[in-house]
PDB file of C-alpha atoms in Angstrom:
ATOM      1  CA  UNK A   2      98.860 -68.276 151.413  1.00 42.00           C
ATOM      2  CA  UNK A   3     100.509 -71.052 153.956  1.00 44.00           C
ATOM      3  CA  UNK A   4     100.099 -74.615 152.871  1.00 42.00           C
ATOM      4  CA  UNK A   5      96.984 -76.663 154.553  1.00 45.00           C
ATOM      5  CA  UNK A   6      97.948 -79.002 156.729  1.00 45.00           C
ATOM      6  CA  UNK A   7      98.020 -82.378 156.066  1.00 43.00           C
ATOM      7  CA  UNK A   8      94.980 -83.260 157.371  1.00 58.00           C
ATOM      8  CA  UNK A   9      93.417 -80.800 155.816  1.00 83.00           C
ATOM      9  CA  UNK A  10      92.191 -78.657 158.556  1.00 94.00           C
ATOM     10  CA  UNK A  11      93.285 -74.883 158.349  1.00 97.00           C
ATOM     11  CA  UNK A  12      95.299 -73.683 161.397  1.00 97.00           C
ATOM     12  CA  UNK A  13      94.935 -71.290 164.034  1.00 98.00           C
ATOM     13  CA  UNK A  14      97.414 -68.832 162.236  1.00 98.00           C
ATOM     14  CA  UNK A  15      95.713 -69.900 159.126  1.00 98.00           C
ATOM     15  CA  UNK A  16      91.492 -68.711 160.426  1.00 98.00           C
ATOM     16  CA  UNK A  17      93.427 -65.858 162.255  1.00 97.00           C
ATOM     17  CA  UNK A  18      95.292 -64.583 159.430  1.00 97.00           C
ATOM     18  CA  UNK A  19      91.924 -64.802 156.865  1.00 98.00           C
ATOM     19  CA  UNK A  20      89.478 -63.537 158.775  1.00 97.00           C
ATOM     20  CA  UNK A  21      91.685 -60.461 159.950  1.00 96.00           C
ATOM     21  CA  UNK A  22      91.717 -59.512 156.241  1.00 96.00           C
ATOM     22  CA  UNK A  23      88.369 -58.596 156.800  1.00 97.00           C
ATOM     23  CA  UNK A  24      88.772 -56.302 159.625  1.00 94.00           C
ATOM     24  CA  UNK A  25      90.987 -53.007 160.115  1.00 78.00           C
ATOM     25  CA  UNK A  26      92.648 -53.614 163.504  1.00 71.00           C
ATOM     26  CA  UNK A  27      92.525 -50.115 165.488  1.00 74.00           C
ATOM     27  CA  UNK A  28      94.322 -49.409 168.915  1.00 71.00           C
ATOM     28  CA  UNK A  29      91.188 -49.075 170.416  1.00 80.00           C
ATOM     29  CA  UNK A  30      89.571 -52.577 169.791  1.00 89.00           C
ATOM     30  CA  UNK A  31      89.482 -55.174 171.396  1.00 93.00           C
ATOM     31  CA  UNK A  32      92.752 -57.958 171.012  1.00 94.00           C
ATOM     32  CA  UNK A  33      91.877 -60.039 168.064  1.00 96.00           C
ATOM     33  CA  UNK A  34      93.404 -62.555 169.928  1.00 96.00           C
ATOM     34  CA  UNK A  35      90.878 -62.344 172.404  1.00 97.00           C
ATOM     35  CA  UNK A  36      91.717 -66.203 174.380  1.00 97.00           C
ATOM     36  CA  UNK A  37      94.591 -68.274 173.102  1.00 95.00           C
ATOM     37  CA  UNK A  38      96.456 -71.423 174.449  1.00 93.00           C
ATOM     38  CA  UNK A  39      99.075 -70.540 177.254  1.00 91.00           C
ATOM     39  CA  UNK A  40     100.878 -73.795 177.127  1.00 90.00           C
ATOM     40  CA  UNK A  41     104.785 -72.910 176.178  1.00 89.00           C
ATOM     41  CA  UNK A  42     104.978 -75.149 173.354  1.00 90.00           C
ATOM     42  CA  UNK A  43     101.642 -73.607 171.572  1.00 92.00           C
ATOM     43  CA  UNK A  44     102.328 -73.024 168.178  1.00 95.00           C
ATOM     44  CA  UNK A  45      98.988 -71.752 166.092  1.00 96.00           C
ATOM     45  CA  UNK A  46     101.139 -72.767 162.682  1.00 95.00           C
ATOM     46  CA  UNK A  47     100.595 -76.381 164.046  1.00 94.00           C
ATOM     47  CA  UNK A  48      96.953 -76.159 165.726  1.00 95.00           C
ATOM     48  CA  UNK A  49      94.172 -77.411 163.353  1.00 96.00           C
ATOM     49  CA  UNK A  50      90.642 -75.850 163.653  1.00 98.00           C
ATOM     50  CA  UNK A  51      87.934 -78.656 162.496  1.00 97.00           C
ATOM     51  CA  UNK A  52      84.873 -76.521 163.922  1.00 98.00           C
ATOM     52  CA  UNK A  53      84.605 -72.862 163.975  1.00 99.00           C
ATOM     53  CA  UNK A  54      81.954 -70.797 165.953  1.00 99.00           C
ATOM     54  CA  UNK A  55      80.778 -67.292 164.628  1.00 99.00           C
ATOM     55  CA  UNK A  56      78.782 -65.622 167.164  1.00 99.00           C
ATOM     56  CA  UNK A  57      77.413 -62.394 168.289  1.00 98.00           C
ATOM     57  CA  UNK A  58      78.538 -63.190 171.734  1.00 98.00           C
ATOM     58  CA  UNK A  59      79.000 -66.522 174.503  1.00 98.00           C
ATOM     59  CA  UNK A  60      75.750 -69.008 174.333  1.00 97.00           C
ATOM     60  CA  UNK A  61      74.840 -72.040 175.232  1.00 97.00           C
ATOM     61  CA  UNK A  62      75.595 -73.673 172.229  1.00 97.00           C
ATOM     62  CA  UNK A  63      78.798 -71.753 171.856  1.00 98.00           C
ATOM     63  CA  UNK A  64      79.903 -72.539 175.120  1.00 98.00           C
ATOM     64  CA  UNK A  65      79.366 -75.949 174.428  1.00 98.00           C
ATOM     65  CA  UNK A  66      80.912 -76.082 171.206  1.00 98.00           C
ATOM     66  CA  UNK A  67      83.790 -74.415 172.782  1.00 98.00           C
ATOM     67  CA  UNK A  68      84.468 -77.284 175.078  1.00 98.00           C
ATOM     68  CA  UNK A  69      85.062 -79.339 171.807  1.00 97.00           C
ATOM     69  CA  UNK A  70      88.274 -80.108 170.923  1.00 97.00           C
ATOM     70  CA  UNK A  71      89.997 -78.572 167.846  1.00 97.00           C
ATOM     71  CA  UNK A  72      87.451 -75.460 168.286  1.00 98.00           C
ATOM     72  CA  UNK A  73      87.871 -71.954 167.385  1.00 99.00           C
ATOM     73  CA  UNK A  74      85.242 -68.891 168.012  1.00 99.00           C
ATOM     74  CA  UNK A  75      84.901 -65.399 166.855  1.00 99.00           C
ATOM     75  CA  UNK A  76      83.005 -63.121 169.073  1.00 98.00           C
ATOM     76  CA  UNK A  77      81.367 -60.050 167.990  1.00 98.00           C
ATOM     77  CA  UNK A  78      80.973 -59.073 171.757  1.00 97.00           C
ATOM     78  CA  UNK A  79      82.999 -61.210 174.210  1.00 97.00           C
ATOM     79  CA  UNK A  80      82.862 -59.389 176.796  1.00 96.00           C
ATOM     80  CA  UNK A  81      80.939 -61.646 179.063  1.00 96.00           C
ATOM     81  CA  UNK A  82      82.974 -64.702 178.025  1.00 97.00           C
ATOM     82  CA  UNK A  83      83.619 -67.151 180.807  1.00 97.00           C
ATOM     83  CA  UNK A  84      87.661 -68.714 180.361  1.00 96.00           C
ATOM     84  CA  UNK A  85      87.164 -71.293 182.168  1.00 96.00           C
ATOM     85  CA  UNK A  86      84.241 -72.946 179.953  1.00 97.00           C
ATOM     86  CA  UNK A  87      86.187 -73.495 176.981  1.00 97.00           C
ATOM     87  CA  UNK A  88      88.290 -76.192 176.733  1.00 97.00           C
ATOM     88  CA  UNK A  89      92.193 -75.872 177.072  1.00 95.00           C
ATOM     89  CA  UNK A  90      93.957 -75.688 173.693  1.00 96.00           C
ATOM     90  CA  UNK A  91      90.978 -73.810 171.730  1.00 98.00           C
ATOM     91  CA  UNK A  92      91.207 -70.583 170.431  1.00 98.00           C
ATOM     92  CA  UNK A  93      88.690 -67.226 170.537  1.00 99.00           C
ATOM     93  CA  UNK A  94      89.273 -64.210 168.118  1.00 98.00           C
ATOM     94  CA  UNK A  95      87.214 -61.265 168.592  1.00 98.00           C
ATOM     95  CA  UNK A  96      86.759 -57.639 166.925  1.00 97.00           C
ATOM     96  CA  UNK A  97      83.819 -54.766 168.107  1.00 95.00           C
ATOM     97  CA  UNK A  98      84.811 -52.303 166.518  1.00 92.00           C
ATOM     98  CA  UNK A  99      86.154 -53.686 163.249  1.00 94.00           C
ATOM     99  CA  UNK A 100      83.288 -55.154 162.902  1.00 96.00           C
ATOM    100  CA  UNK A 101      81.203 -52.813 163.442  1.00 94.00           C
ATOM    101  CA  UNK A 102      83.112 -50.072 160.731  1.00 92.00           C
ATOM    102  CA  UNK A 103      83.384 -52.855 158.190  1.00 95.00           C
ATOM    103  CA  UNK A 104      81.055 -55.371 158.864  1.00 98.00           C
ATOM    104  CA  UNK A 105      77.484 -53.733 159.438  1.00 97.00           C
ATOM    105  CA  UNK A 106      76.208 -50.304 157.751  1.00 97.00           C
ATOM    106  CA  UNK A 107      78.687 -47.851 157.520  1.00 95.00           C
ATOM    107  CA  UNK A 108      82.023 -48.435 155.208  1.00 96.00           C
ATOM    108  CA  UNK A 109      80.727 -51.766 153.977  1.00 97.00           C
ATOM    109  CA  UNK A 110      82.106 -52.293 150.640  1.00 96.00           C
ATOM    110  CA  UNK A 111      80.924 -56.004 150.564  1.00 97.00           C
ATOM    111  CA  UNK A 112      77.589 -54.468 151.367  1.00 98.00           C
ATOM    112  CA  UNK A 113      78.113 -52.299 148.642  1.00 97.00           C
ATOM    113  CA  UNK A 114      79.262 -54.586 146.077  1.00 96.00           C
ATOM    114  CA  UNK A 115      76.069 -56.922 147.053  1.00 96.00           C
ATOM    115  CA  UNK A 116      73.764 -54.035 146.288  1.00 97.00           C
ATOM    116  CA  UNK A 117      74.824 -52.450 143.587  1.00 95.00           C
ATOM    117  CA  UNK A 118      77.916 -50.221 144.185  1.00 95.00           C
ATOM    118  CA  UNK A 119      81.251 -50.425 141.483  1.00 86.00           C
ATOM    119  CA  UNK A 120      83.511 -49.975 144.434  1.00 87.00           C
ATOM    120  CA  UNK A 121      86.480 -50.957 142.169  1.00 82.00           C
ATOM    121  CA  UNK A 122      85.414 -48.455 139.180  1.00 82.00           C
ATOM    122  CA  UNK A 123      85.720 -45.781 141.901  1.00 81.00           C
ATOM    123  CA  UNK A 124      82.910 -44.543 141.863  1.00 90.00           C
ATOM    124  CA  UNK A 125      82.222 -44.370 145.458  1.00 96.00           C
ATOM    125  CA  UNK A 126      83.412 -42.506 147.996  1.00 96.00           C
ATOM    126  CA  UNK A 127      84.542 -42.523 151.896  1.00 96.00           C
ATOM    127  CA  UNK A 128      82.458 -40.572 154.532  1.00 96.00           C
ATOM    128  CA  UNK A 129      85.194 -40.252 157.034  1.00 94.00           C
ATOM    129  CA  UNK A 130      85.489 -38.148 160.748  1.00 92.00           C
ATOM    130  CA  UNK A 131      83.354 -38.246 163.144  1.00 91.00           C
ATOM    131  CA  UNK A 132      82.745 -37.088 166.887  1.00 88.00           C
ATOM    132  CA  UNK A 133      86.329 -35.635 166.621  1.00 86.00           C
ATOM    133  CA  UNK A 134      88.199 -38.160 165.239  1.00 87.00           C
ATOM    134  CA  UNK A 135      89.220 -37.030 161.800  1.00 88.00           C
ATOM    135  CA  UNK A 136      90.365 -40.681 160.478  1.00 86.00           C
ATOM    136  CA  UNK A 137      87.029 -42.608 161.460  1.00 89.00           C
ATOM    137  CA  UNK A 138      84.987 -43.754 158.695  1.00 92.00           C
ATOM    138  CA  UNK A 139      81.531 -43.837 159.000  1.00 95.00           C
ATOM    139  CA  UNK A 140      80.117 -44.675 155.624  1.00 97.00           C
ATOM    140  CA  UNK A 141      80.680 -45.196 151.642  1.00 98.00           C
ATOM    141  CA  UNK A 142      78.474 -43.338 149.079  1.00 98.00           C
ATOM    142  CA  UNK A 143      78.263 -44.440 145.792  1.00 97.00           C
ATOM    143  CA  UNK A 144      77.003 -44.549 142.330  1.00 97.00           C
ATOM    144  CA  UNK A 145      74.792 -47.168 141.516  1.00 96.00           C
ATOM    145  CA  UNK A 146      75.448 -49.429 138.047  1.00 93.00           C
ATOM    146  CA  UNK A 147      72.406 -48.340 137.025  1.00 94.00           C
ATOM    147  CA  UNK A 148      69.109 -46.093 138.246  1.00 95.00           C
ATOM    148  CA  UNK A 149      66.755 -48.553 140.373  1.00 95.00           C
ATOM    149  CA  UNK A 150      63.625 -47.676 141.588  1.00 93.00           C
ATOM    150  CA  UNK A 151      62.874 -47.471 145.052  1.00 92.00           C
ATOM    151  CA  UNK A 152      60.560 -50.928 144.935  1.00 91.00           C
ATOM    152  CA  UNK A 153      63.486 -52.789 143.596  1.00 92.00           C
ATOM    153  CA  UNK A 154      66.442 -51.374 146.448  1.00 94.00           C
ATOM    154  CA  UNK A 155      63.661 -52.625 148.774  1.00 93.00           C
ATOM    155  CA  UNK A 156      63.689 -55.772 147.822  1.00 93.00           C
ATOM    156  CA  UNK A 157      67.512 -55.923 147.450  1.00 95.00           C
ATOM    157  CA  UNK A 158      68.159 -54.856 150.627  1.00 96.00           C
ATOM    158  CA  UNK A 159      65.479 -56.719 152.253  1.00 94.00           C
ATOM    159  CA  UNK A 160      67.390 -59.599 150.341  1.00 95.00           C
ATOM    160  CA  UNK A 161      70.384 -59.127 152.513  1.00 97.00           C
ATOM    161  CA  UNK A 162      69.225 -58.331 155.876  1.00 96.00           C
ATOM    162  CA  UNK A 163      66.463 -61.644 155.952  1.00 93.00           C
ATOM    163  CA  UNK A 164      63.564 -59.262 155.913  1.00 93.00           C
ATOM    164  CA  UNK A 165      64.353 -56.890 158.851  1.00 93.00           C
ATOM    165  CA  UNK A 166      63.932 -53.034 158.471  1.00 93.00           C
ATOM    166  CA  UNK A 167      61.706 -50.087 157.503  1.00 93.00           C
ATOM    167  CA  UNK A 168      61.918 -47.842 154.434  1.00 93.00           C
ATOM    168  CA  UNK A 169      60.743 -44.295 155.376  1.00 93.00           C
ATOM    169  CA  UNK A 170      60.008 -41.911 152.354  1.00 90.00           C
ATOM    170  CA  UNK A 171      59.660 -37.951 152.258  1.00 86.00           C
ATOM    171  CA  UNK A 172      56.453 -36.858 153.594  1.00 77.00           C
ATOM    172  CA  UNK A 173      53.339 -36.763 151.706  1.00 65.00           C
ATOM    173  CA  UNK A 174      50.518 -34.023 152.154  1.00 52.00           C
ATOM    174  CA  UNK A 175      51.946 -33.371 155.660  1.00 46.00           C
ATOM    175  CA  UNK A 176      52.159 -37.301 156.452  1.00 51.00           C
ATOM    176  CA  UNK A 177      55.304 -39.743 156.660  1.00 55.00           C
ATOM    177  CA  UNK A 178      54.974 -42.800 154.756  1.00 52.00           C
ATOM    178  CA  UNK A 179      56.332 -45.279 155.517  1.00 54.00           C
ATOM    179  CA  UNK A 180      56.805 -48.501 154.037  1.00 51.00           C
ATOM    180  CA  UNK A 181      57.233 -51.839 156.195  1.00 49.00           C
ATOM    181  CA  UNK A 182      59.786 -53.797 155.588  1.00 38.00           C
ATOM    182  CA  UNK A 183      57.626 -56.892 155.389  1.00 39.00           C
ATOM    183  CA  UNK A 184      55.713 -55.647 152.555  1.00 38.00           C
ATOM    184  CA  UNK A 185      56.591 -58.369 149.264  1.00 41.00           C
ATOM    185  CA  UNK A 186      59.367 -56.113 147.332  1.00 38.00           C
ATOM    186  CA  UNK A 187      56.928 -57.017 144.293  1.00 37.00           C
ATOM    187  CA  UNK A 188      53.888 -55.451 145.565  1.00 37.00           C
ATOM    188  CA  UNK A 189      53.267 -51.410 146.249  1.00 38.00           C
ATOM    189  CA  UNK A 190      55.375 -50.177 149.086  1.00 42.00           C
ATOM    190  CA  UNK A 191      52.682 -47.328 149.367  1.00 40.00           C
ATOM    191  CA  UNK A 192      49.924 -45.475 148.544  1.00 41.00           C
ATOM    192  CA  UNK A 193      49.800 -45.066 144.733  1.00 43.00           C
ATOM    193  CA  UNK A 194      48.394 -41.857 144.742  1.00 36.00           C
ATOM    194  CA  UNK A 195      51.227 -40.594 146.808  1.00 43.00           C
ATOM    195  CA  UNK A 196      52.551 -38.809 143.942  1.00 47.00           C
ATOM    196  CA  UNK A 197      54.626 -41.971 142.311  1.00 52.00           C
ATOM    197  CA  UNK A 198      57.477 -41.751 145.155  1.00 56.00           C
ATOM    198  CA  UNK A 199      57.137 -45.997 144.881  1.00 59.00           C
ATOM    199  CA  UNK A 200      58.315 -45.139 141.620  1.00 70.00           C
ATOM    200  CA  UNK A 201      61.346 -42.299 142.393  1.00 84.00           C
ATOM    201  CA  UNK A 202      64.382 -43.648 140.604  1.00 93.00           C
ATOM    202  CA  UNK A 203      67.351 -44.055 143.362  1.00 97.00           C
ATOM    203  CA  UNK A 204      70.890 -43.547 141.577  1.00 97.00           C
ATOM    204  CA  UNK A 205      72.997 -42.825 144.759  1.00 98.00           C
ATOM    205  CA  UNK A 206      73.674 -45.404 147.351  1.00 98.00           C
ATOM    206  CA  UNK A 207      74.733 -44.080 150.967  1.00 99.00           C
ATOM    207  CA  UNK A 208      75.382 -46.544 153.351  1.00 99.00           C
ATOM    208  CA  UNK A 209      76.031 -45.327 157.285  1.00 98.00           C
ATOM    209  CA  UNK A 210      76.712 -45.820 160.502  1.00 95.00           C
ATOM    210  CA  UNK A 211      75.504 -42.462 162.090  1.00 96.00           C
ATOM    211  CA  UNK A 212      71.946 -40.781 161.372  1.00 97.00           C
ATOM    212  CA  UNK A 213      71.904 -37.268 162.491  1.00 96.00           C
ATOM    213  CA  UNK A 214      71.102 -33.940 160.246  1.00 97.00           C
ATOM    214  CA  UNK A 215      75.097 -33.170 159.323  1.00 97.00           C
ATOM    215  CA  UNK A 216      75.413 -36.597 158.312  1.00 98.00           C
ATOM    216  CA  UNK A 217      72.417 -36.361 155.425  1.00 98.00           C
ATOM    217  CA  UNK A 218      74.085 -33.125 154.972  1.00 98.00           C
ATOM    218  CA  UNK A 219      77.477 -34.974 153.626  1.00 98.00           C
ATOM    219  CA  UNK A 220      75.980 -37.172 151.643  1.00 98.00           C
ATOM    220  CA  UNK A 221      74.004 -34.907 149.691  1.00 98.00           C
ATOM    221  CA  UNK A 222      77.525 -32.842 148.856  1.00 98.00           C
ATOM    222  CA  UNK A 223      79.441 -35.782 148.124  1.00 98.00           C
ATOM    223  CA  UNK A 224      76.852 -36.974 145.471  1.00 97.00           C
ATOM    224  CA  UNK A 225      76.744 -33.447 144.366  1.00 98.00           C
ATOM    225  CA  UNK A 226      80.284 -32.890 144.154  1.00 97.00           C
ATOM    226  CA  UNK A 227      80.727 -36.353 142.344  1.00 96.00           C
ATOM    227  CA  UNK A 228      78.654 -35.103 140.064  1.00 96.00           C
ATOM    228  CA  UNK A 229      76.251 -38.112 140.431  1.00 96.00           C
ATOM    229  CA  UNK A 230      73.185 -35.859 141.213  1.00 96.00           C
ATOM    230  CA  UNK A 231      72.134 -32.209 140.254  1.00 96.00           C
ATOM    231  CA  UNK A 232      71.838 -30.344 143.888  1.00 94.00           C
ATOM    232  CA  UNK A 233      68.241 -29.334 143.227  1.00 92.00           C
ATOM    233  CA  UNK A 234      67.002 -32.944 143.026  1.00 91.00           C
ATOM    234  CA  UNK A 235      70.123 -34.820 144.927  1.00 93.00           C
ATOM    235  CA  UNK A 236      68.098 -35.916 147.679  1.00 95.00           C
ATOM    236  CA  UNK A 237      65.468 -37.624 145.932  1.00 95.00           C
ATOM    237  CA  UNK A 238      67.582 -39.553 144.023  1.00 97.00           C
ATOM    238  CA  UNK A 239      69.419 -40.793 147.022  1.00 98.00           C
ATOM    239  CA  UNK A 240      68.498 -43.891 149.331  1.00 98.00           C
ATOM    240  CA  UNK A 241      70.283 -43.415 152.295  1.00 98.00           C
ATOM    241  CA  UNK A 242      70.706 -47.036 154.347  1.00 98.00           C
ATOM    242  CA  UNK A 243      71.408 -47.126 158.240  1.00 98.00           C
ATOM    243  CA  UNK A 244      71.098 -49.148 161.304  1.00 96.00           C
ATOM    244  CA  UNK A 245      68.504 -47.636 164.012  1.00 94.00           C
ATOM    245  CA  UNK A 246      65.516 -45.167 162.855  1.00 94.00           C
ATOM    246  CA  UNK A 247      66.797 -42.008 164.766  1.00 93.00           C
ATOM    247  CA  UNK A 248      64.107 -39.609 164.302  1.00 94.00           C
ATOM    248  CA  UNK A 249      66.464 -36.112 163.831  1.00 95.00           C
ATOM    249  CA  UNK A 250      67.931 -38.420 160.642  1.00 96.00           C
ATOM    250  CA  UNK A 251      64.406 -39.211 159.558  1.00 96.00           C
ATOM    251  CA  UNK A 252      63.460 -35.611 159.967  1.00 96.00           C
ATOM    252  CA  UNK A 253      66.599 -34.321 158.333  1.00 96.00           C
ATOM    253  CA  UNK A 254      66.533 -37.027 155.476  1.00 97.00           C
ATOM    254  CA  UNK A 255      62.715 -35.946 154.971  1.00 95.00           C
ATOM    255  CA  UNK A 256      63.326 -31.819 154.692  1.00 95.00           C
ATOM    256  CA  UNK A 257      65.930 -32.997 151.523  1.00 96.00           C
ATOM    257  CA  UNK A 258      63.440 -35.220 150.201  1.00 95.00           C
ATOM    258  CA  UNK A 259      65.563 -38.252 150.790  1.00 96.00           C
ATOM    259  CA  UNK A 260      64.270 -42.089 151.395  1.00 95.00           C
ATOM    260  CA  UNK A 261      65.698 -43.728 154.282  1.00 96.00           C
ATOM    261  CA  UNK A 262      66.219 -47.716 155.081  1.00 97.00           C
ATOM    262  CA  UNK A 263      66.454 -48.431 158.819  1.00 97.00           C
ATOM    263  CA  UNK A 264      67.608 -51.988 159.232  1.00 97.00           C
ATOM    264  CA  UNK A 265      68.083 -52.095 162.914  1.00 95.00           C
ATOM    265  CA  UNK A 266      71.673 -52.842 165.176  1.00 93.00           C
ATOM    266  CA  UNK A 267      70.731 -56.441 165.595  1.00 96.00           C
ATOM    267  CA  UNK A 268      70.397 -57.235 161.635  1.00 97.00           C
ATOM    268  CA  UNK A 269      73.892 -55.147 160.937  1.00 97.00           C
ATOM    269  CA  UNK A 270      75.451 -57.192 163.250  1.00 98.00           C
ATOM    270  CA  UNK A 271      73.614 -60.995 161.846  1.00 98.00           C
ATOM    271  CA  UNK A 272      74.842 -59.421 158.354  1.00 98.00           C
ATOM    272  CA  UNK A 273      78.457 -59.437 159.779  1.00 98.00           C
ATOM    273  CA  UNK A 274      78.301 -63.125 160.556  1.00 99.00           C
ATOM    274  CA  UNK A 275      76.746 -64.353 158.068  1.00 98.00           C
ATOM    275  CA  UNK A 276      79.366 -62.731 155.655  1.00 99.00           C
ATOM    276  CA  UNK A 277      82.233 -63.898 157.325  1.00 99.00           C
ATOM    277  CA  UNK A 278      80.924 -67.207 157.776  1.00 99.00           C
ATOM    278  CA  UNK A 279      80.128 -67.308 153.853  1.00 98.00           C
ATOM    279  CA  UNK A 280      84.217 -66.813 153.036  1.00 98.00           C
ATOM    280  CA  UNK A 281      84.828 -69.292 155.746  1.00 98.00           C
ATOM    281  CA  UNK A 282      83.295 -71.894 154.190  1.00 98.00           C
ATOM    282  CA  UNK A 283      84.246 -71.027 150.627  1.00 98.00           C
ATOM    283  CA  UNK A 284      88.110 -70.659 151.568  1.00 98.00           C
ATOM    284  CA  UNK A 285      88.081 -73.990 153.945  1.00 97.00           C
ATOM    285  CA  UNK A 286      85.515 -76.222 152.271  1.00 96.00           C
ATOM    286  CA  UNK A 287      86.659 -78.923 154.718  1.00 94.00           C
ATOM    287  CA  UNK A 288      85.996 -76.917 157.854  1.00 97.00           C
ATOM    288  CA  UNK A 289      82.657 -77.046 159.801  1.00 98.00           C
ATOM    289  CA  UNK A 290      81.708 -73.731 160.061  1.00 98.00           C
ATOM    290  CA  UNK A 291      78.239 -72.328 162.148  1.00 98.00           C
ATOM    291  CA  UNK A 292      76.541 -69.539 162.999  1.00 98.00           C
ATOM    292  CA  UNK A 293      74.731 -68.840 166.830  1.00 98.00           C
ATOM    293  CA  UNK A 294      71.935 -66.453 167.218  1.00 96.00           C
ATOM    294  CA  UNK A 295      71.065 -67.313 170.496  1.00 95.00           C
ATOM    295  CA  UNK A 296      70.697 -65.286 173.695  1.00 92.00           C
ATOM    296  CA  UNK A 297      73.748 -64.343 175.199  1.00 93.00           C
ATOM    297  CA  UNK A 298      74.872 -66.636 177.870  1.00 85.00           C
ATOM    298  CA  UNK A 299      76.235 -64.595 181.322  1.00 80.00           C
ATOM    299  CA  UNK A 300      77.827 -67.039 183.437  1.00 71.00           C
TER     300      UNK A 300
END
């Protein structure tokens, strides 16, 4: 790691460099480097940051902050970003879809390491290729330390998305339960006569970034093939955590016996920048670091 600077602000190369080590760059992203200084003698090895801006996309309040000097920004979506609001000499990263692979549901393994997942014992493995593209990943599935029943991955994954989502579980004498995500993790998440399935033990984590019927269809062989979970029970033992609440995944997830977690985009996404603005502040304690949620500004 480069020295601070004196004054013990990190530098542009310095935010650059650390927050790219959470994102795989691909060719068809945006540039990280999304605005930068123009002047000749720029050098972002000299260029301290004292306020950084993690943000969905432009705002008010970003915008403003922007026109601070000694300012940098990272954008989830920039495209609407207006140039000429931010003030010369500050600096704008970006990443869509970086982000979006690493840093929402799909191959998450911070996610996965926050709810339960030995990523470094290896047992977990990478759902990759999708829609033609043989080197995309689209999710991790994994073994979790230890059997937890569905009640408890509620309320751990309710833990990390501030409330927001639905657990759907198999159906029930021809009806869906389903258990709302608001529901206290402590309390029954359904009907206790619906045959104990608040009580089904979940050893297989899935997390992912597509929903469709070939997608449950993976997950159930990978667990198998692990060796993780017997085939004729795998999908009730699996919990299988994704963004929206397509209803061909529900249905699919349902005919395997399989409990499903819809979050929703907009929580992935808040995940992503609250994570990254966690390390920020732990690897520049003397940086101000803050997080916008606000409507996106289109000016």
């Amino acid at each position: 790691m480069q020295a601070r600077p004196s004054s013990h602000y990190p530098t542009h190369t310095q935010i650059s460099s650390f927050l790219s080590g959470f994102l795989s760059p691909t060719s068809h992203d945006l540039p990280f480097h999304y605005h930068h200084p123009l002047h000749p003698l720029y050098n972002p090895s000299n260029n301290p940051v004292r306020h950084l801006v993690l943000a969905l996309h432009p705002s008010i309040t970003t915008y403003h902050l922007l026109s601070q000097p000694h300012t940098a920004a990272f954008l989830h979506r920039p495209f609407s970003l207006n140039r000429r609001r931010i003030r010369r000499g500050n600096l704008v990263l970006a990443s869509h879809t970086a982000f979006d692979a690493a840093l929402t549901v799909g191959y998450n393994i911070h996610l996965a390491s926050h709810l339960g997942l030995d990523v470094e014992r290896g047992e977990s493995r990478c759902v990759q290729g999708y829609k033609g593209d043989a080197e995309r990943k689209i999710g991790i599935v994994g073994l979790l330390d230890r059997p937890e029943s569905v009640v408890v991955m509620l309320g751990r994954v309710r833990g990390e998305f501030g409330g927001e989502g639905e657990l759907f579980l198999p159906p029930v004498s021809g009806r869906n339960v389903v258990a709302d995500a608001k529901i206290e993790a402590e309390t029954a998440v359904v009907d206790q006569q619906a045959q104990g399935l608040s009580d089904r033990q979940i050893k297989v984590l899935a997390i992912m970034n597509a929903f469709h019927a070939e997608e449950v269809r993976r997950v159930i062989d990978v667990s198998v093939e692990a060796r993780w979970t017997a085939a004729e029970s795998a999908g009730k033992e699996i919990l299988y955590l994704t963004g929206a609440a397509r209803p061909y995944g529900l249905e699919a997830a349902a005919a395997h016996d399989m409990s499903a977690f819809c979050v929703g985009h907009l929580a992935c996404e808040k995940w992503g920048i609250r994570f990254l603005a966690d390390r920020m502040r732990e690897e520049f304690p003397g940086l101000d670091v803050q997080e916008i949620y606000e409507e996106e500004e289109i000016k």
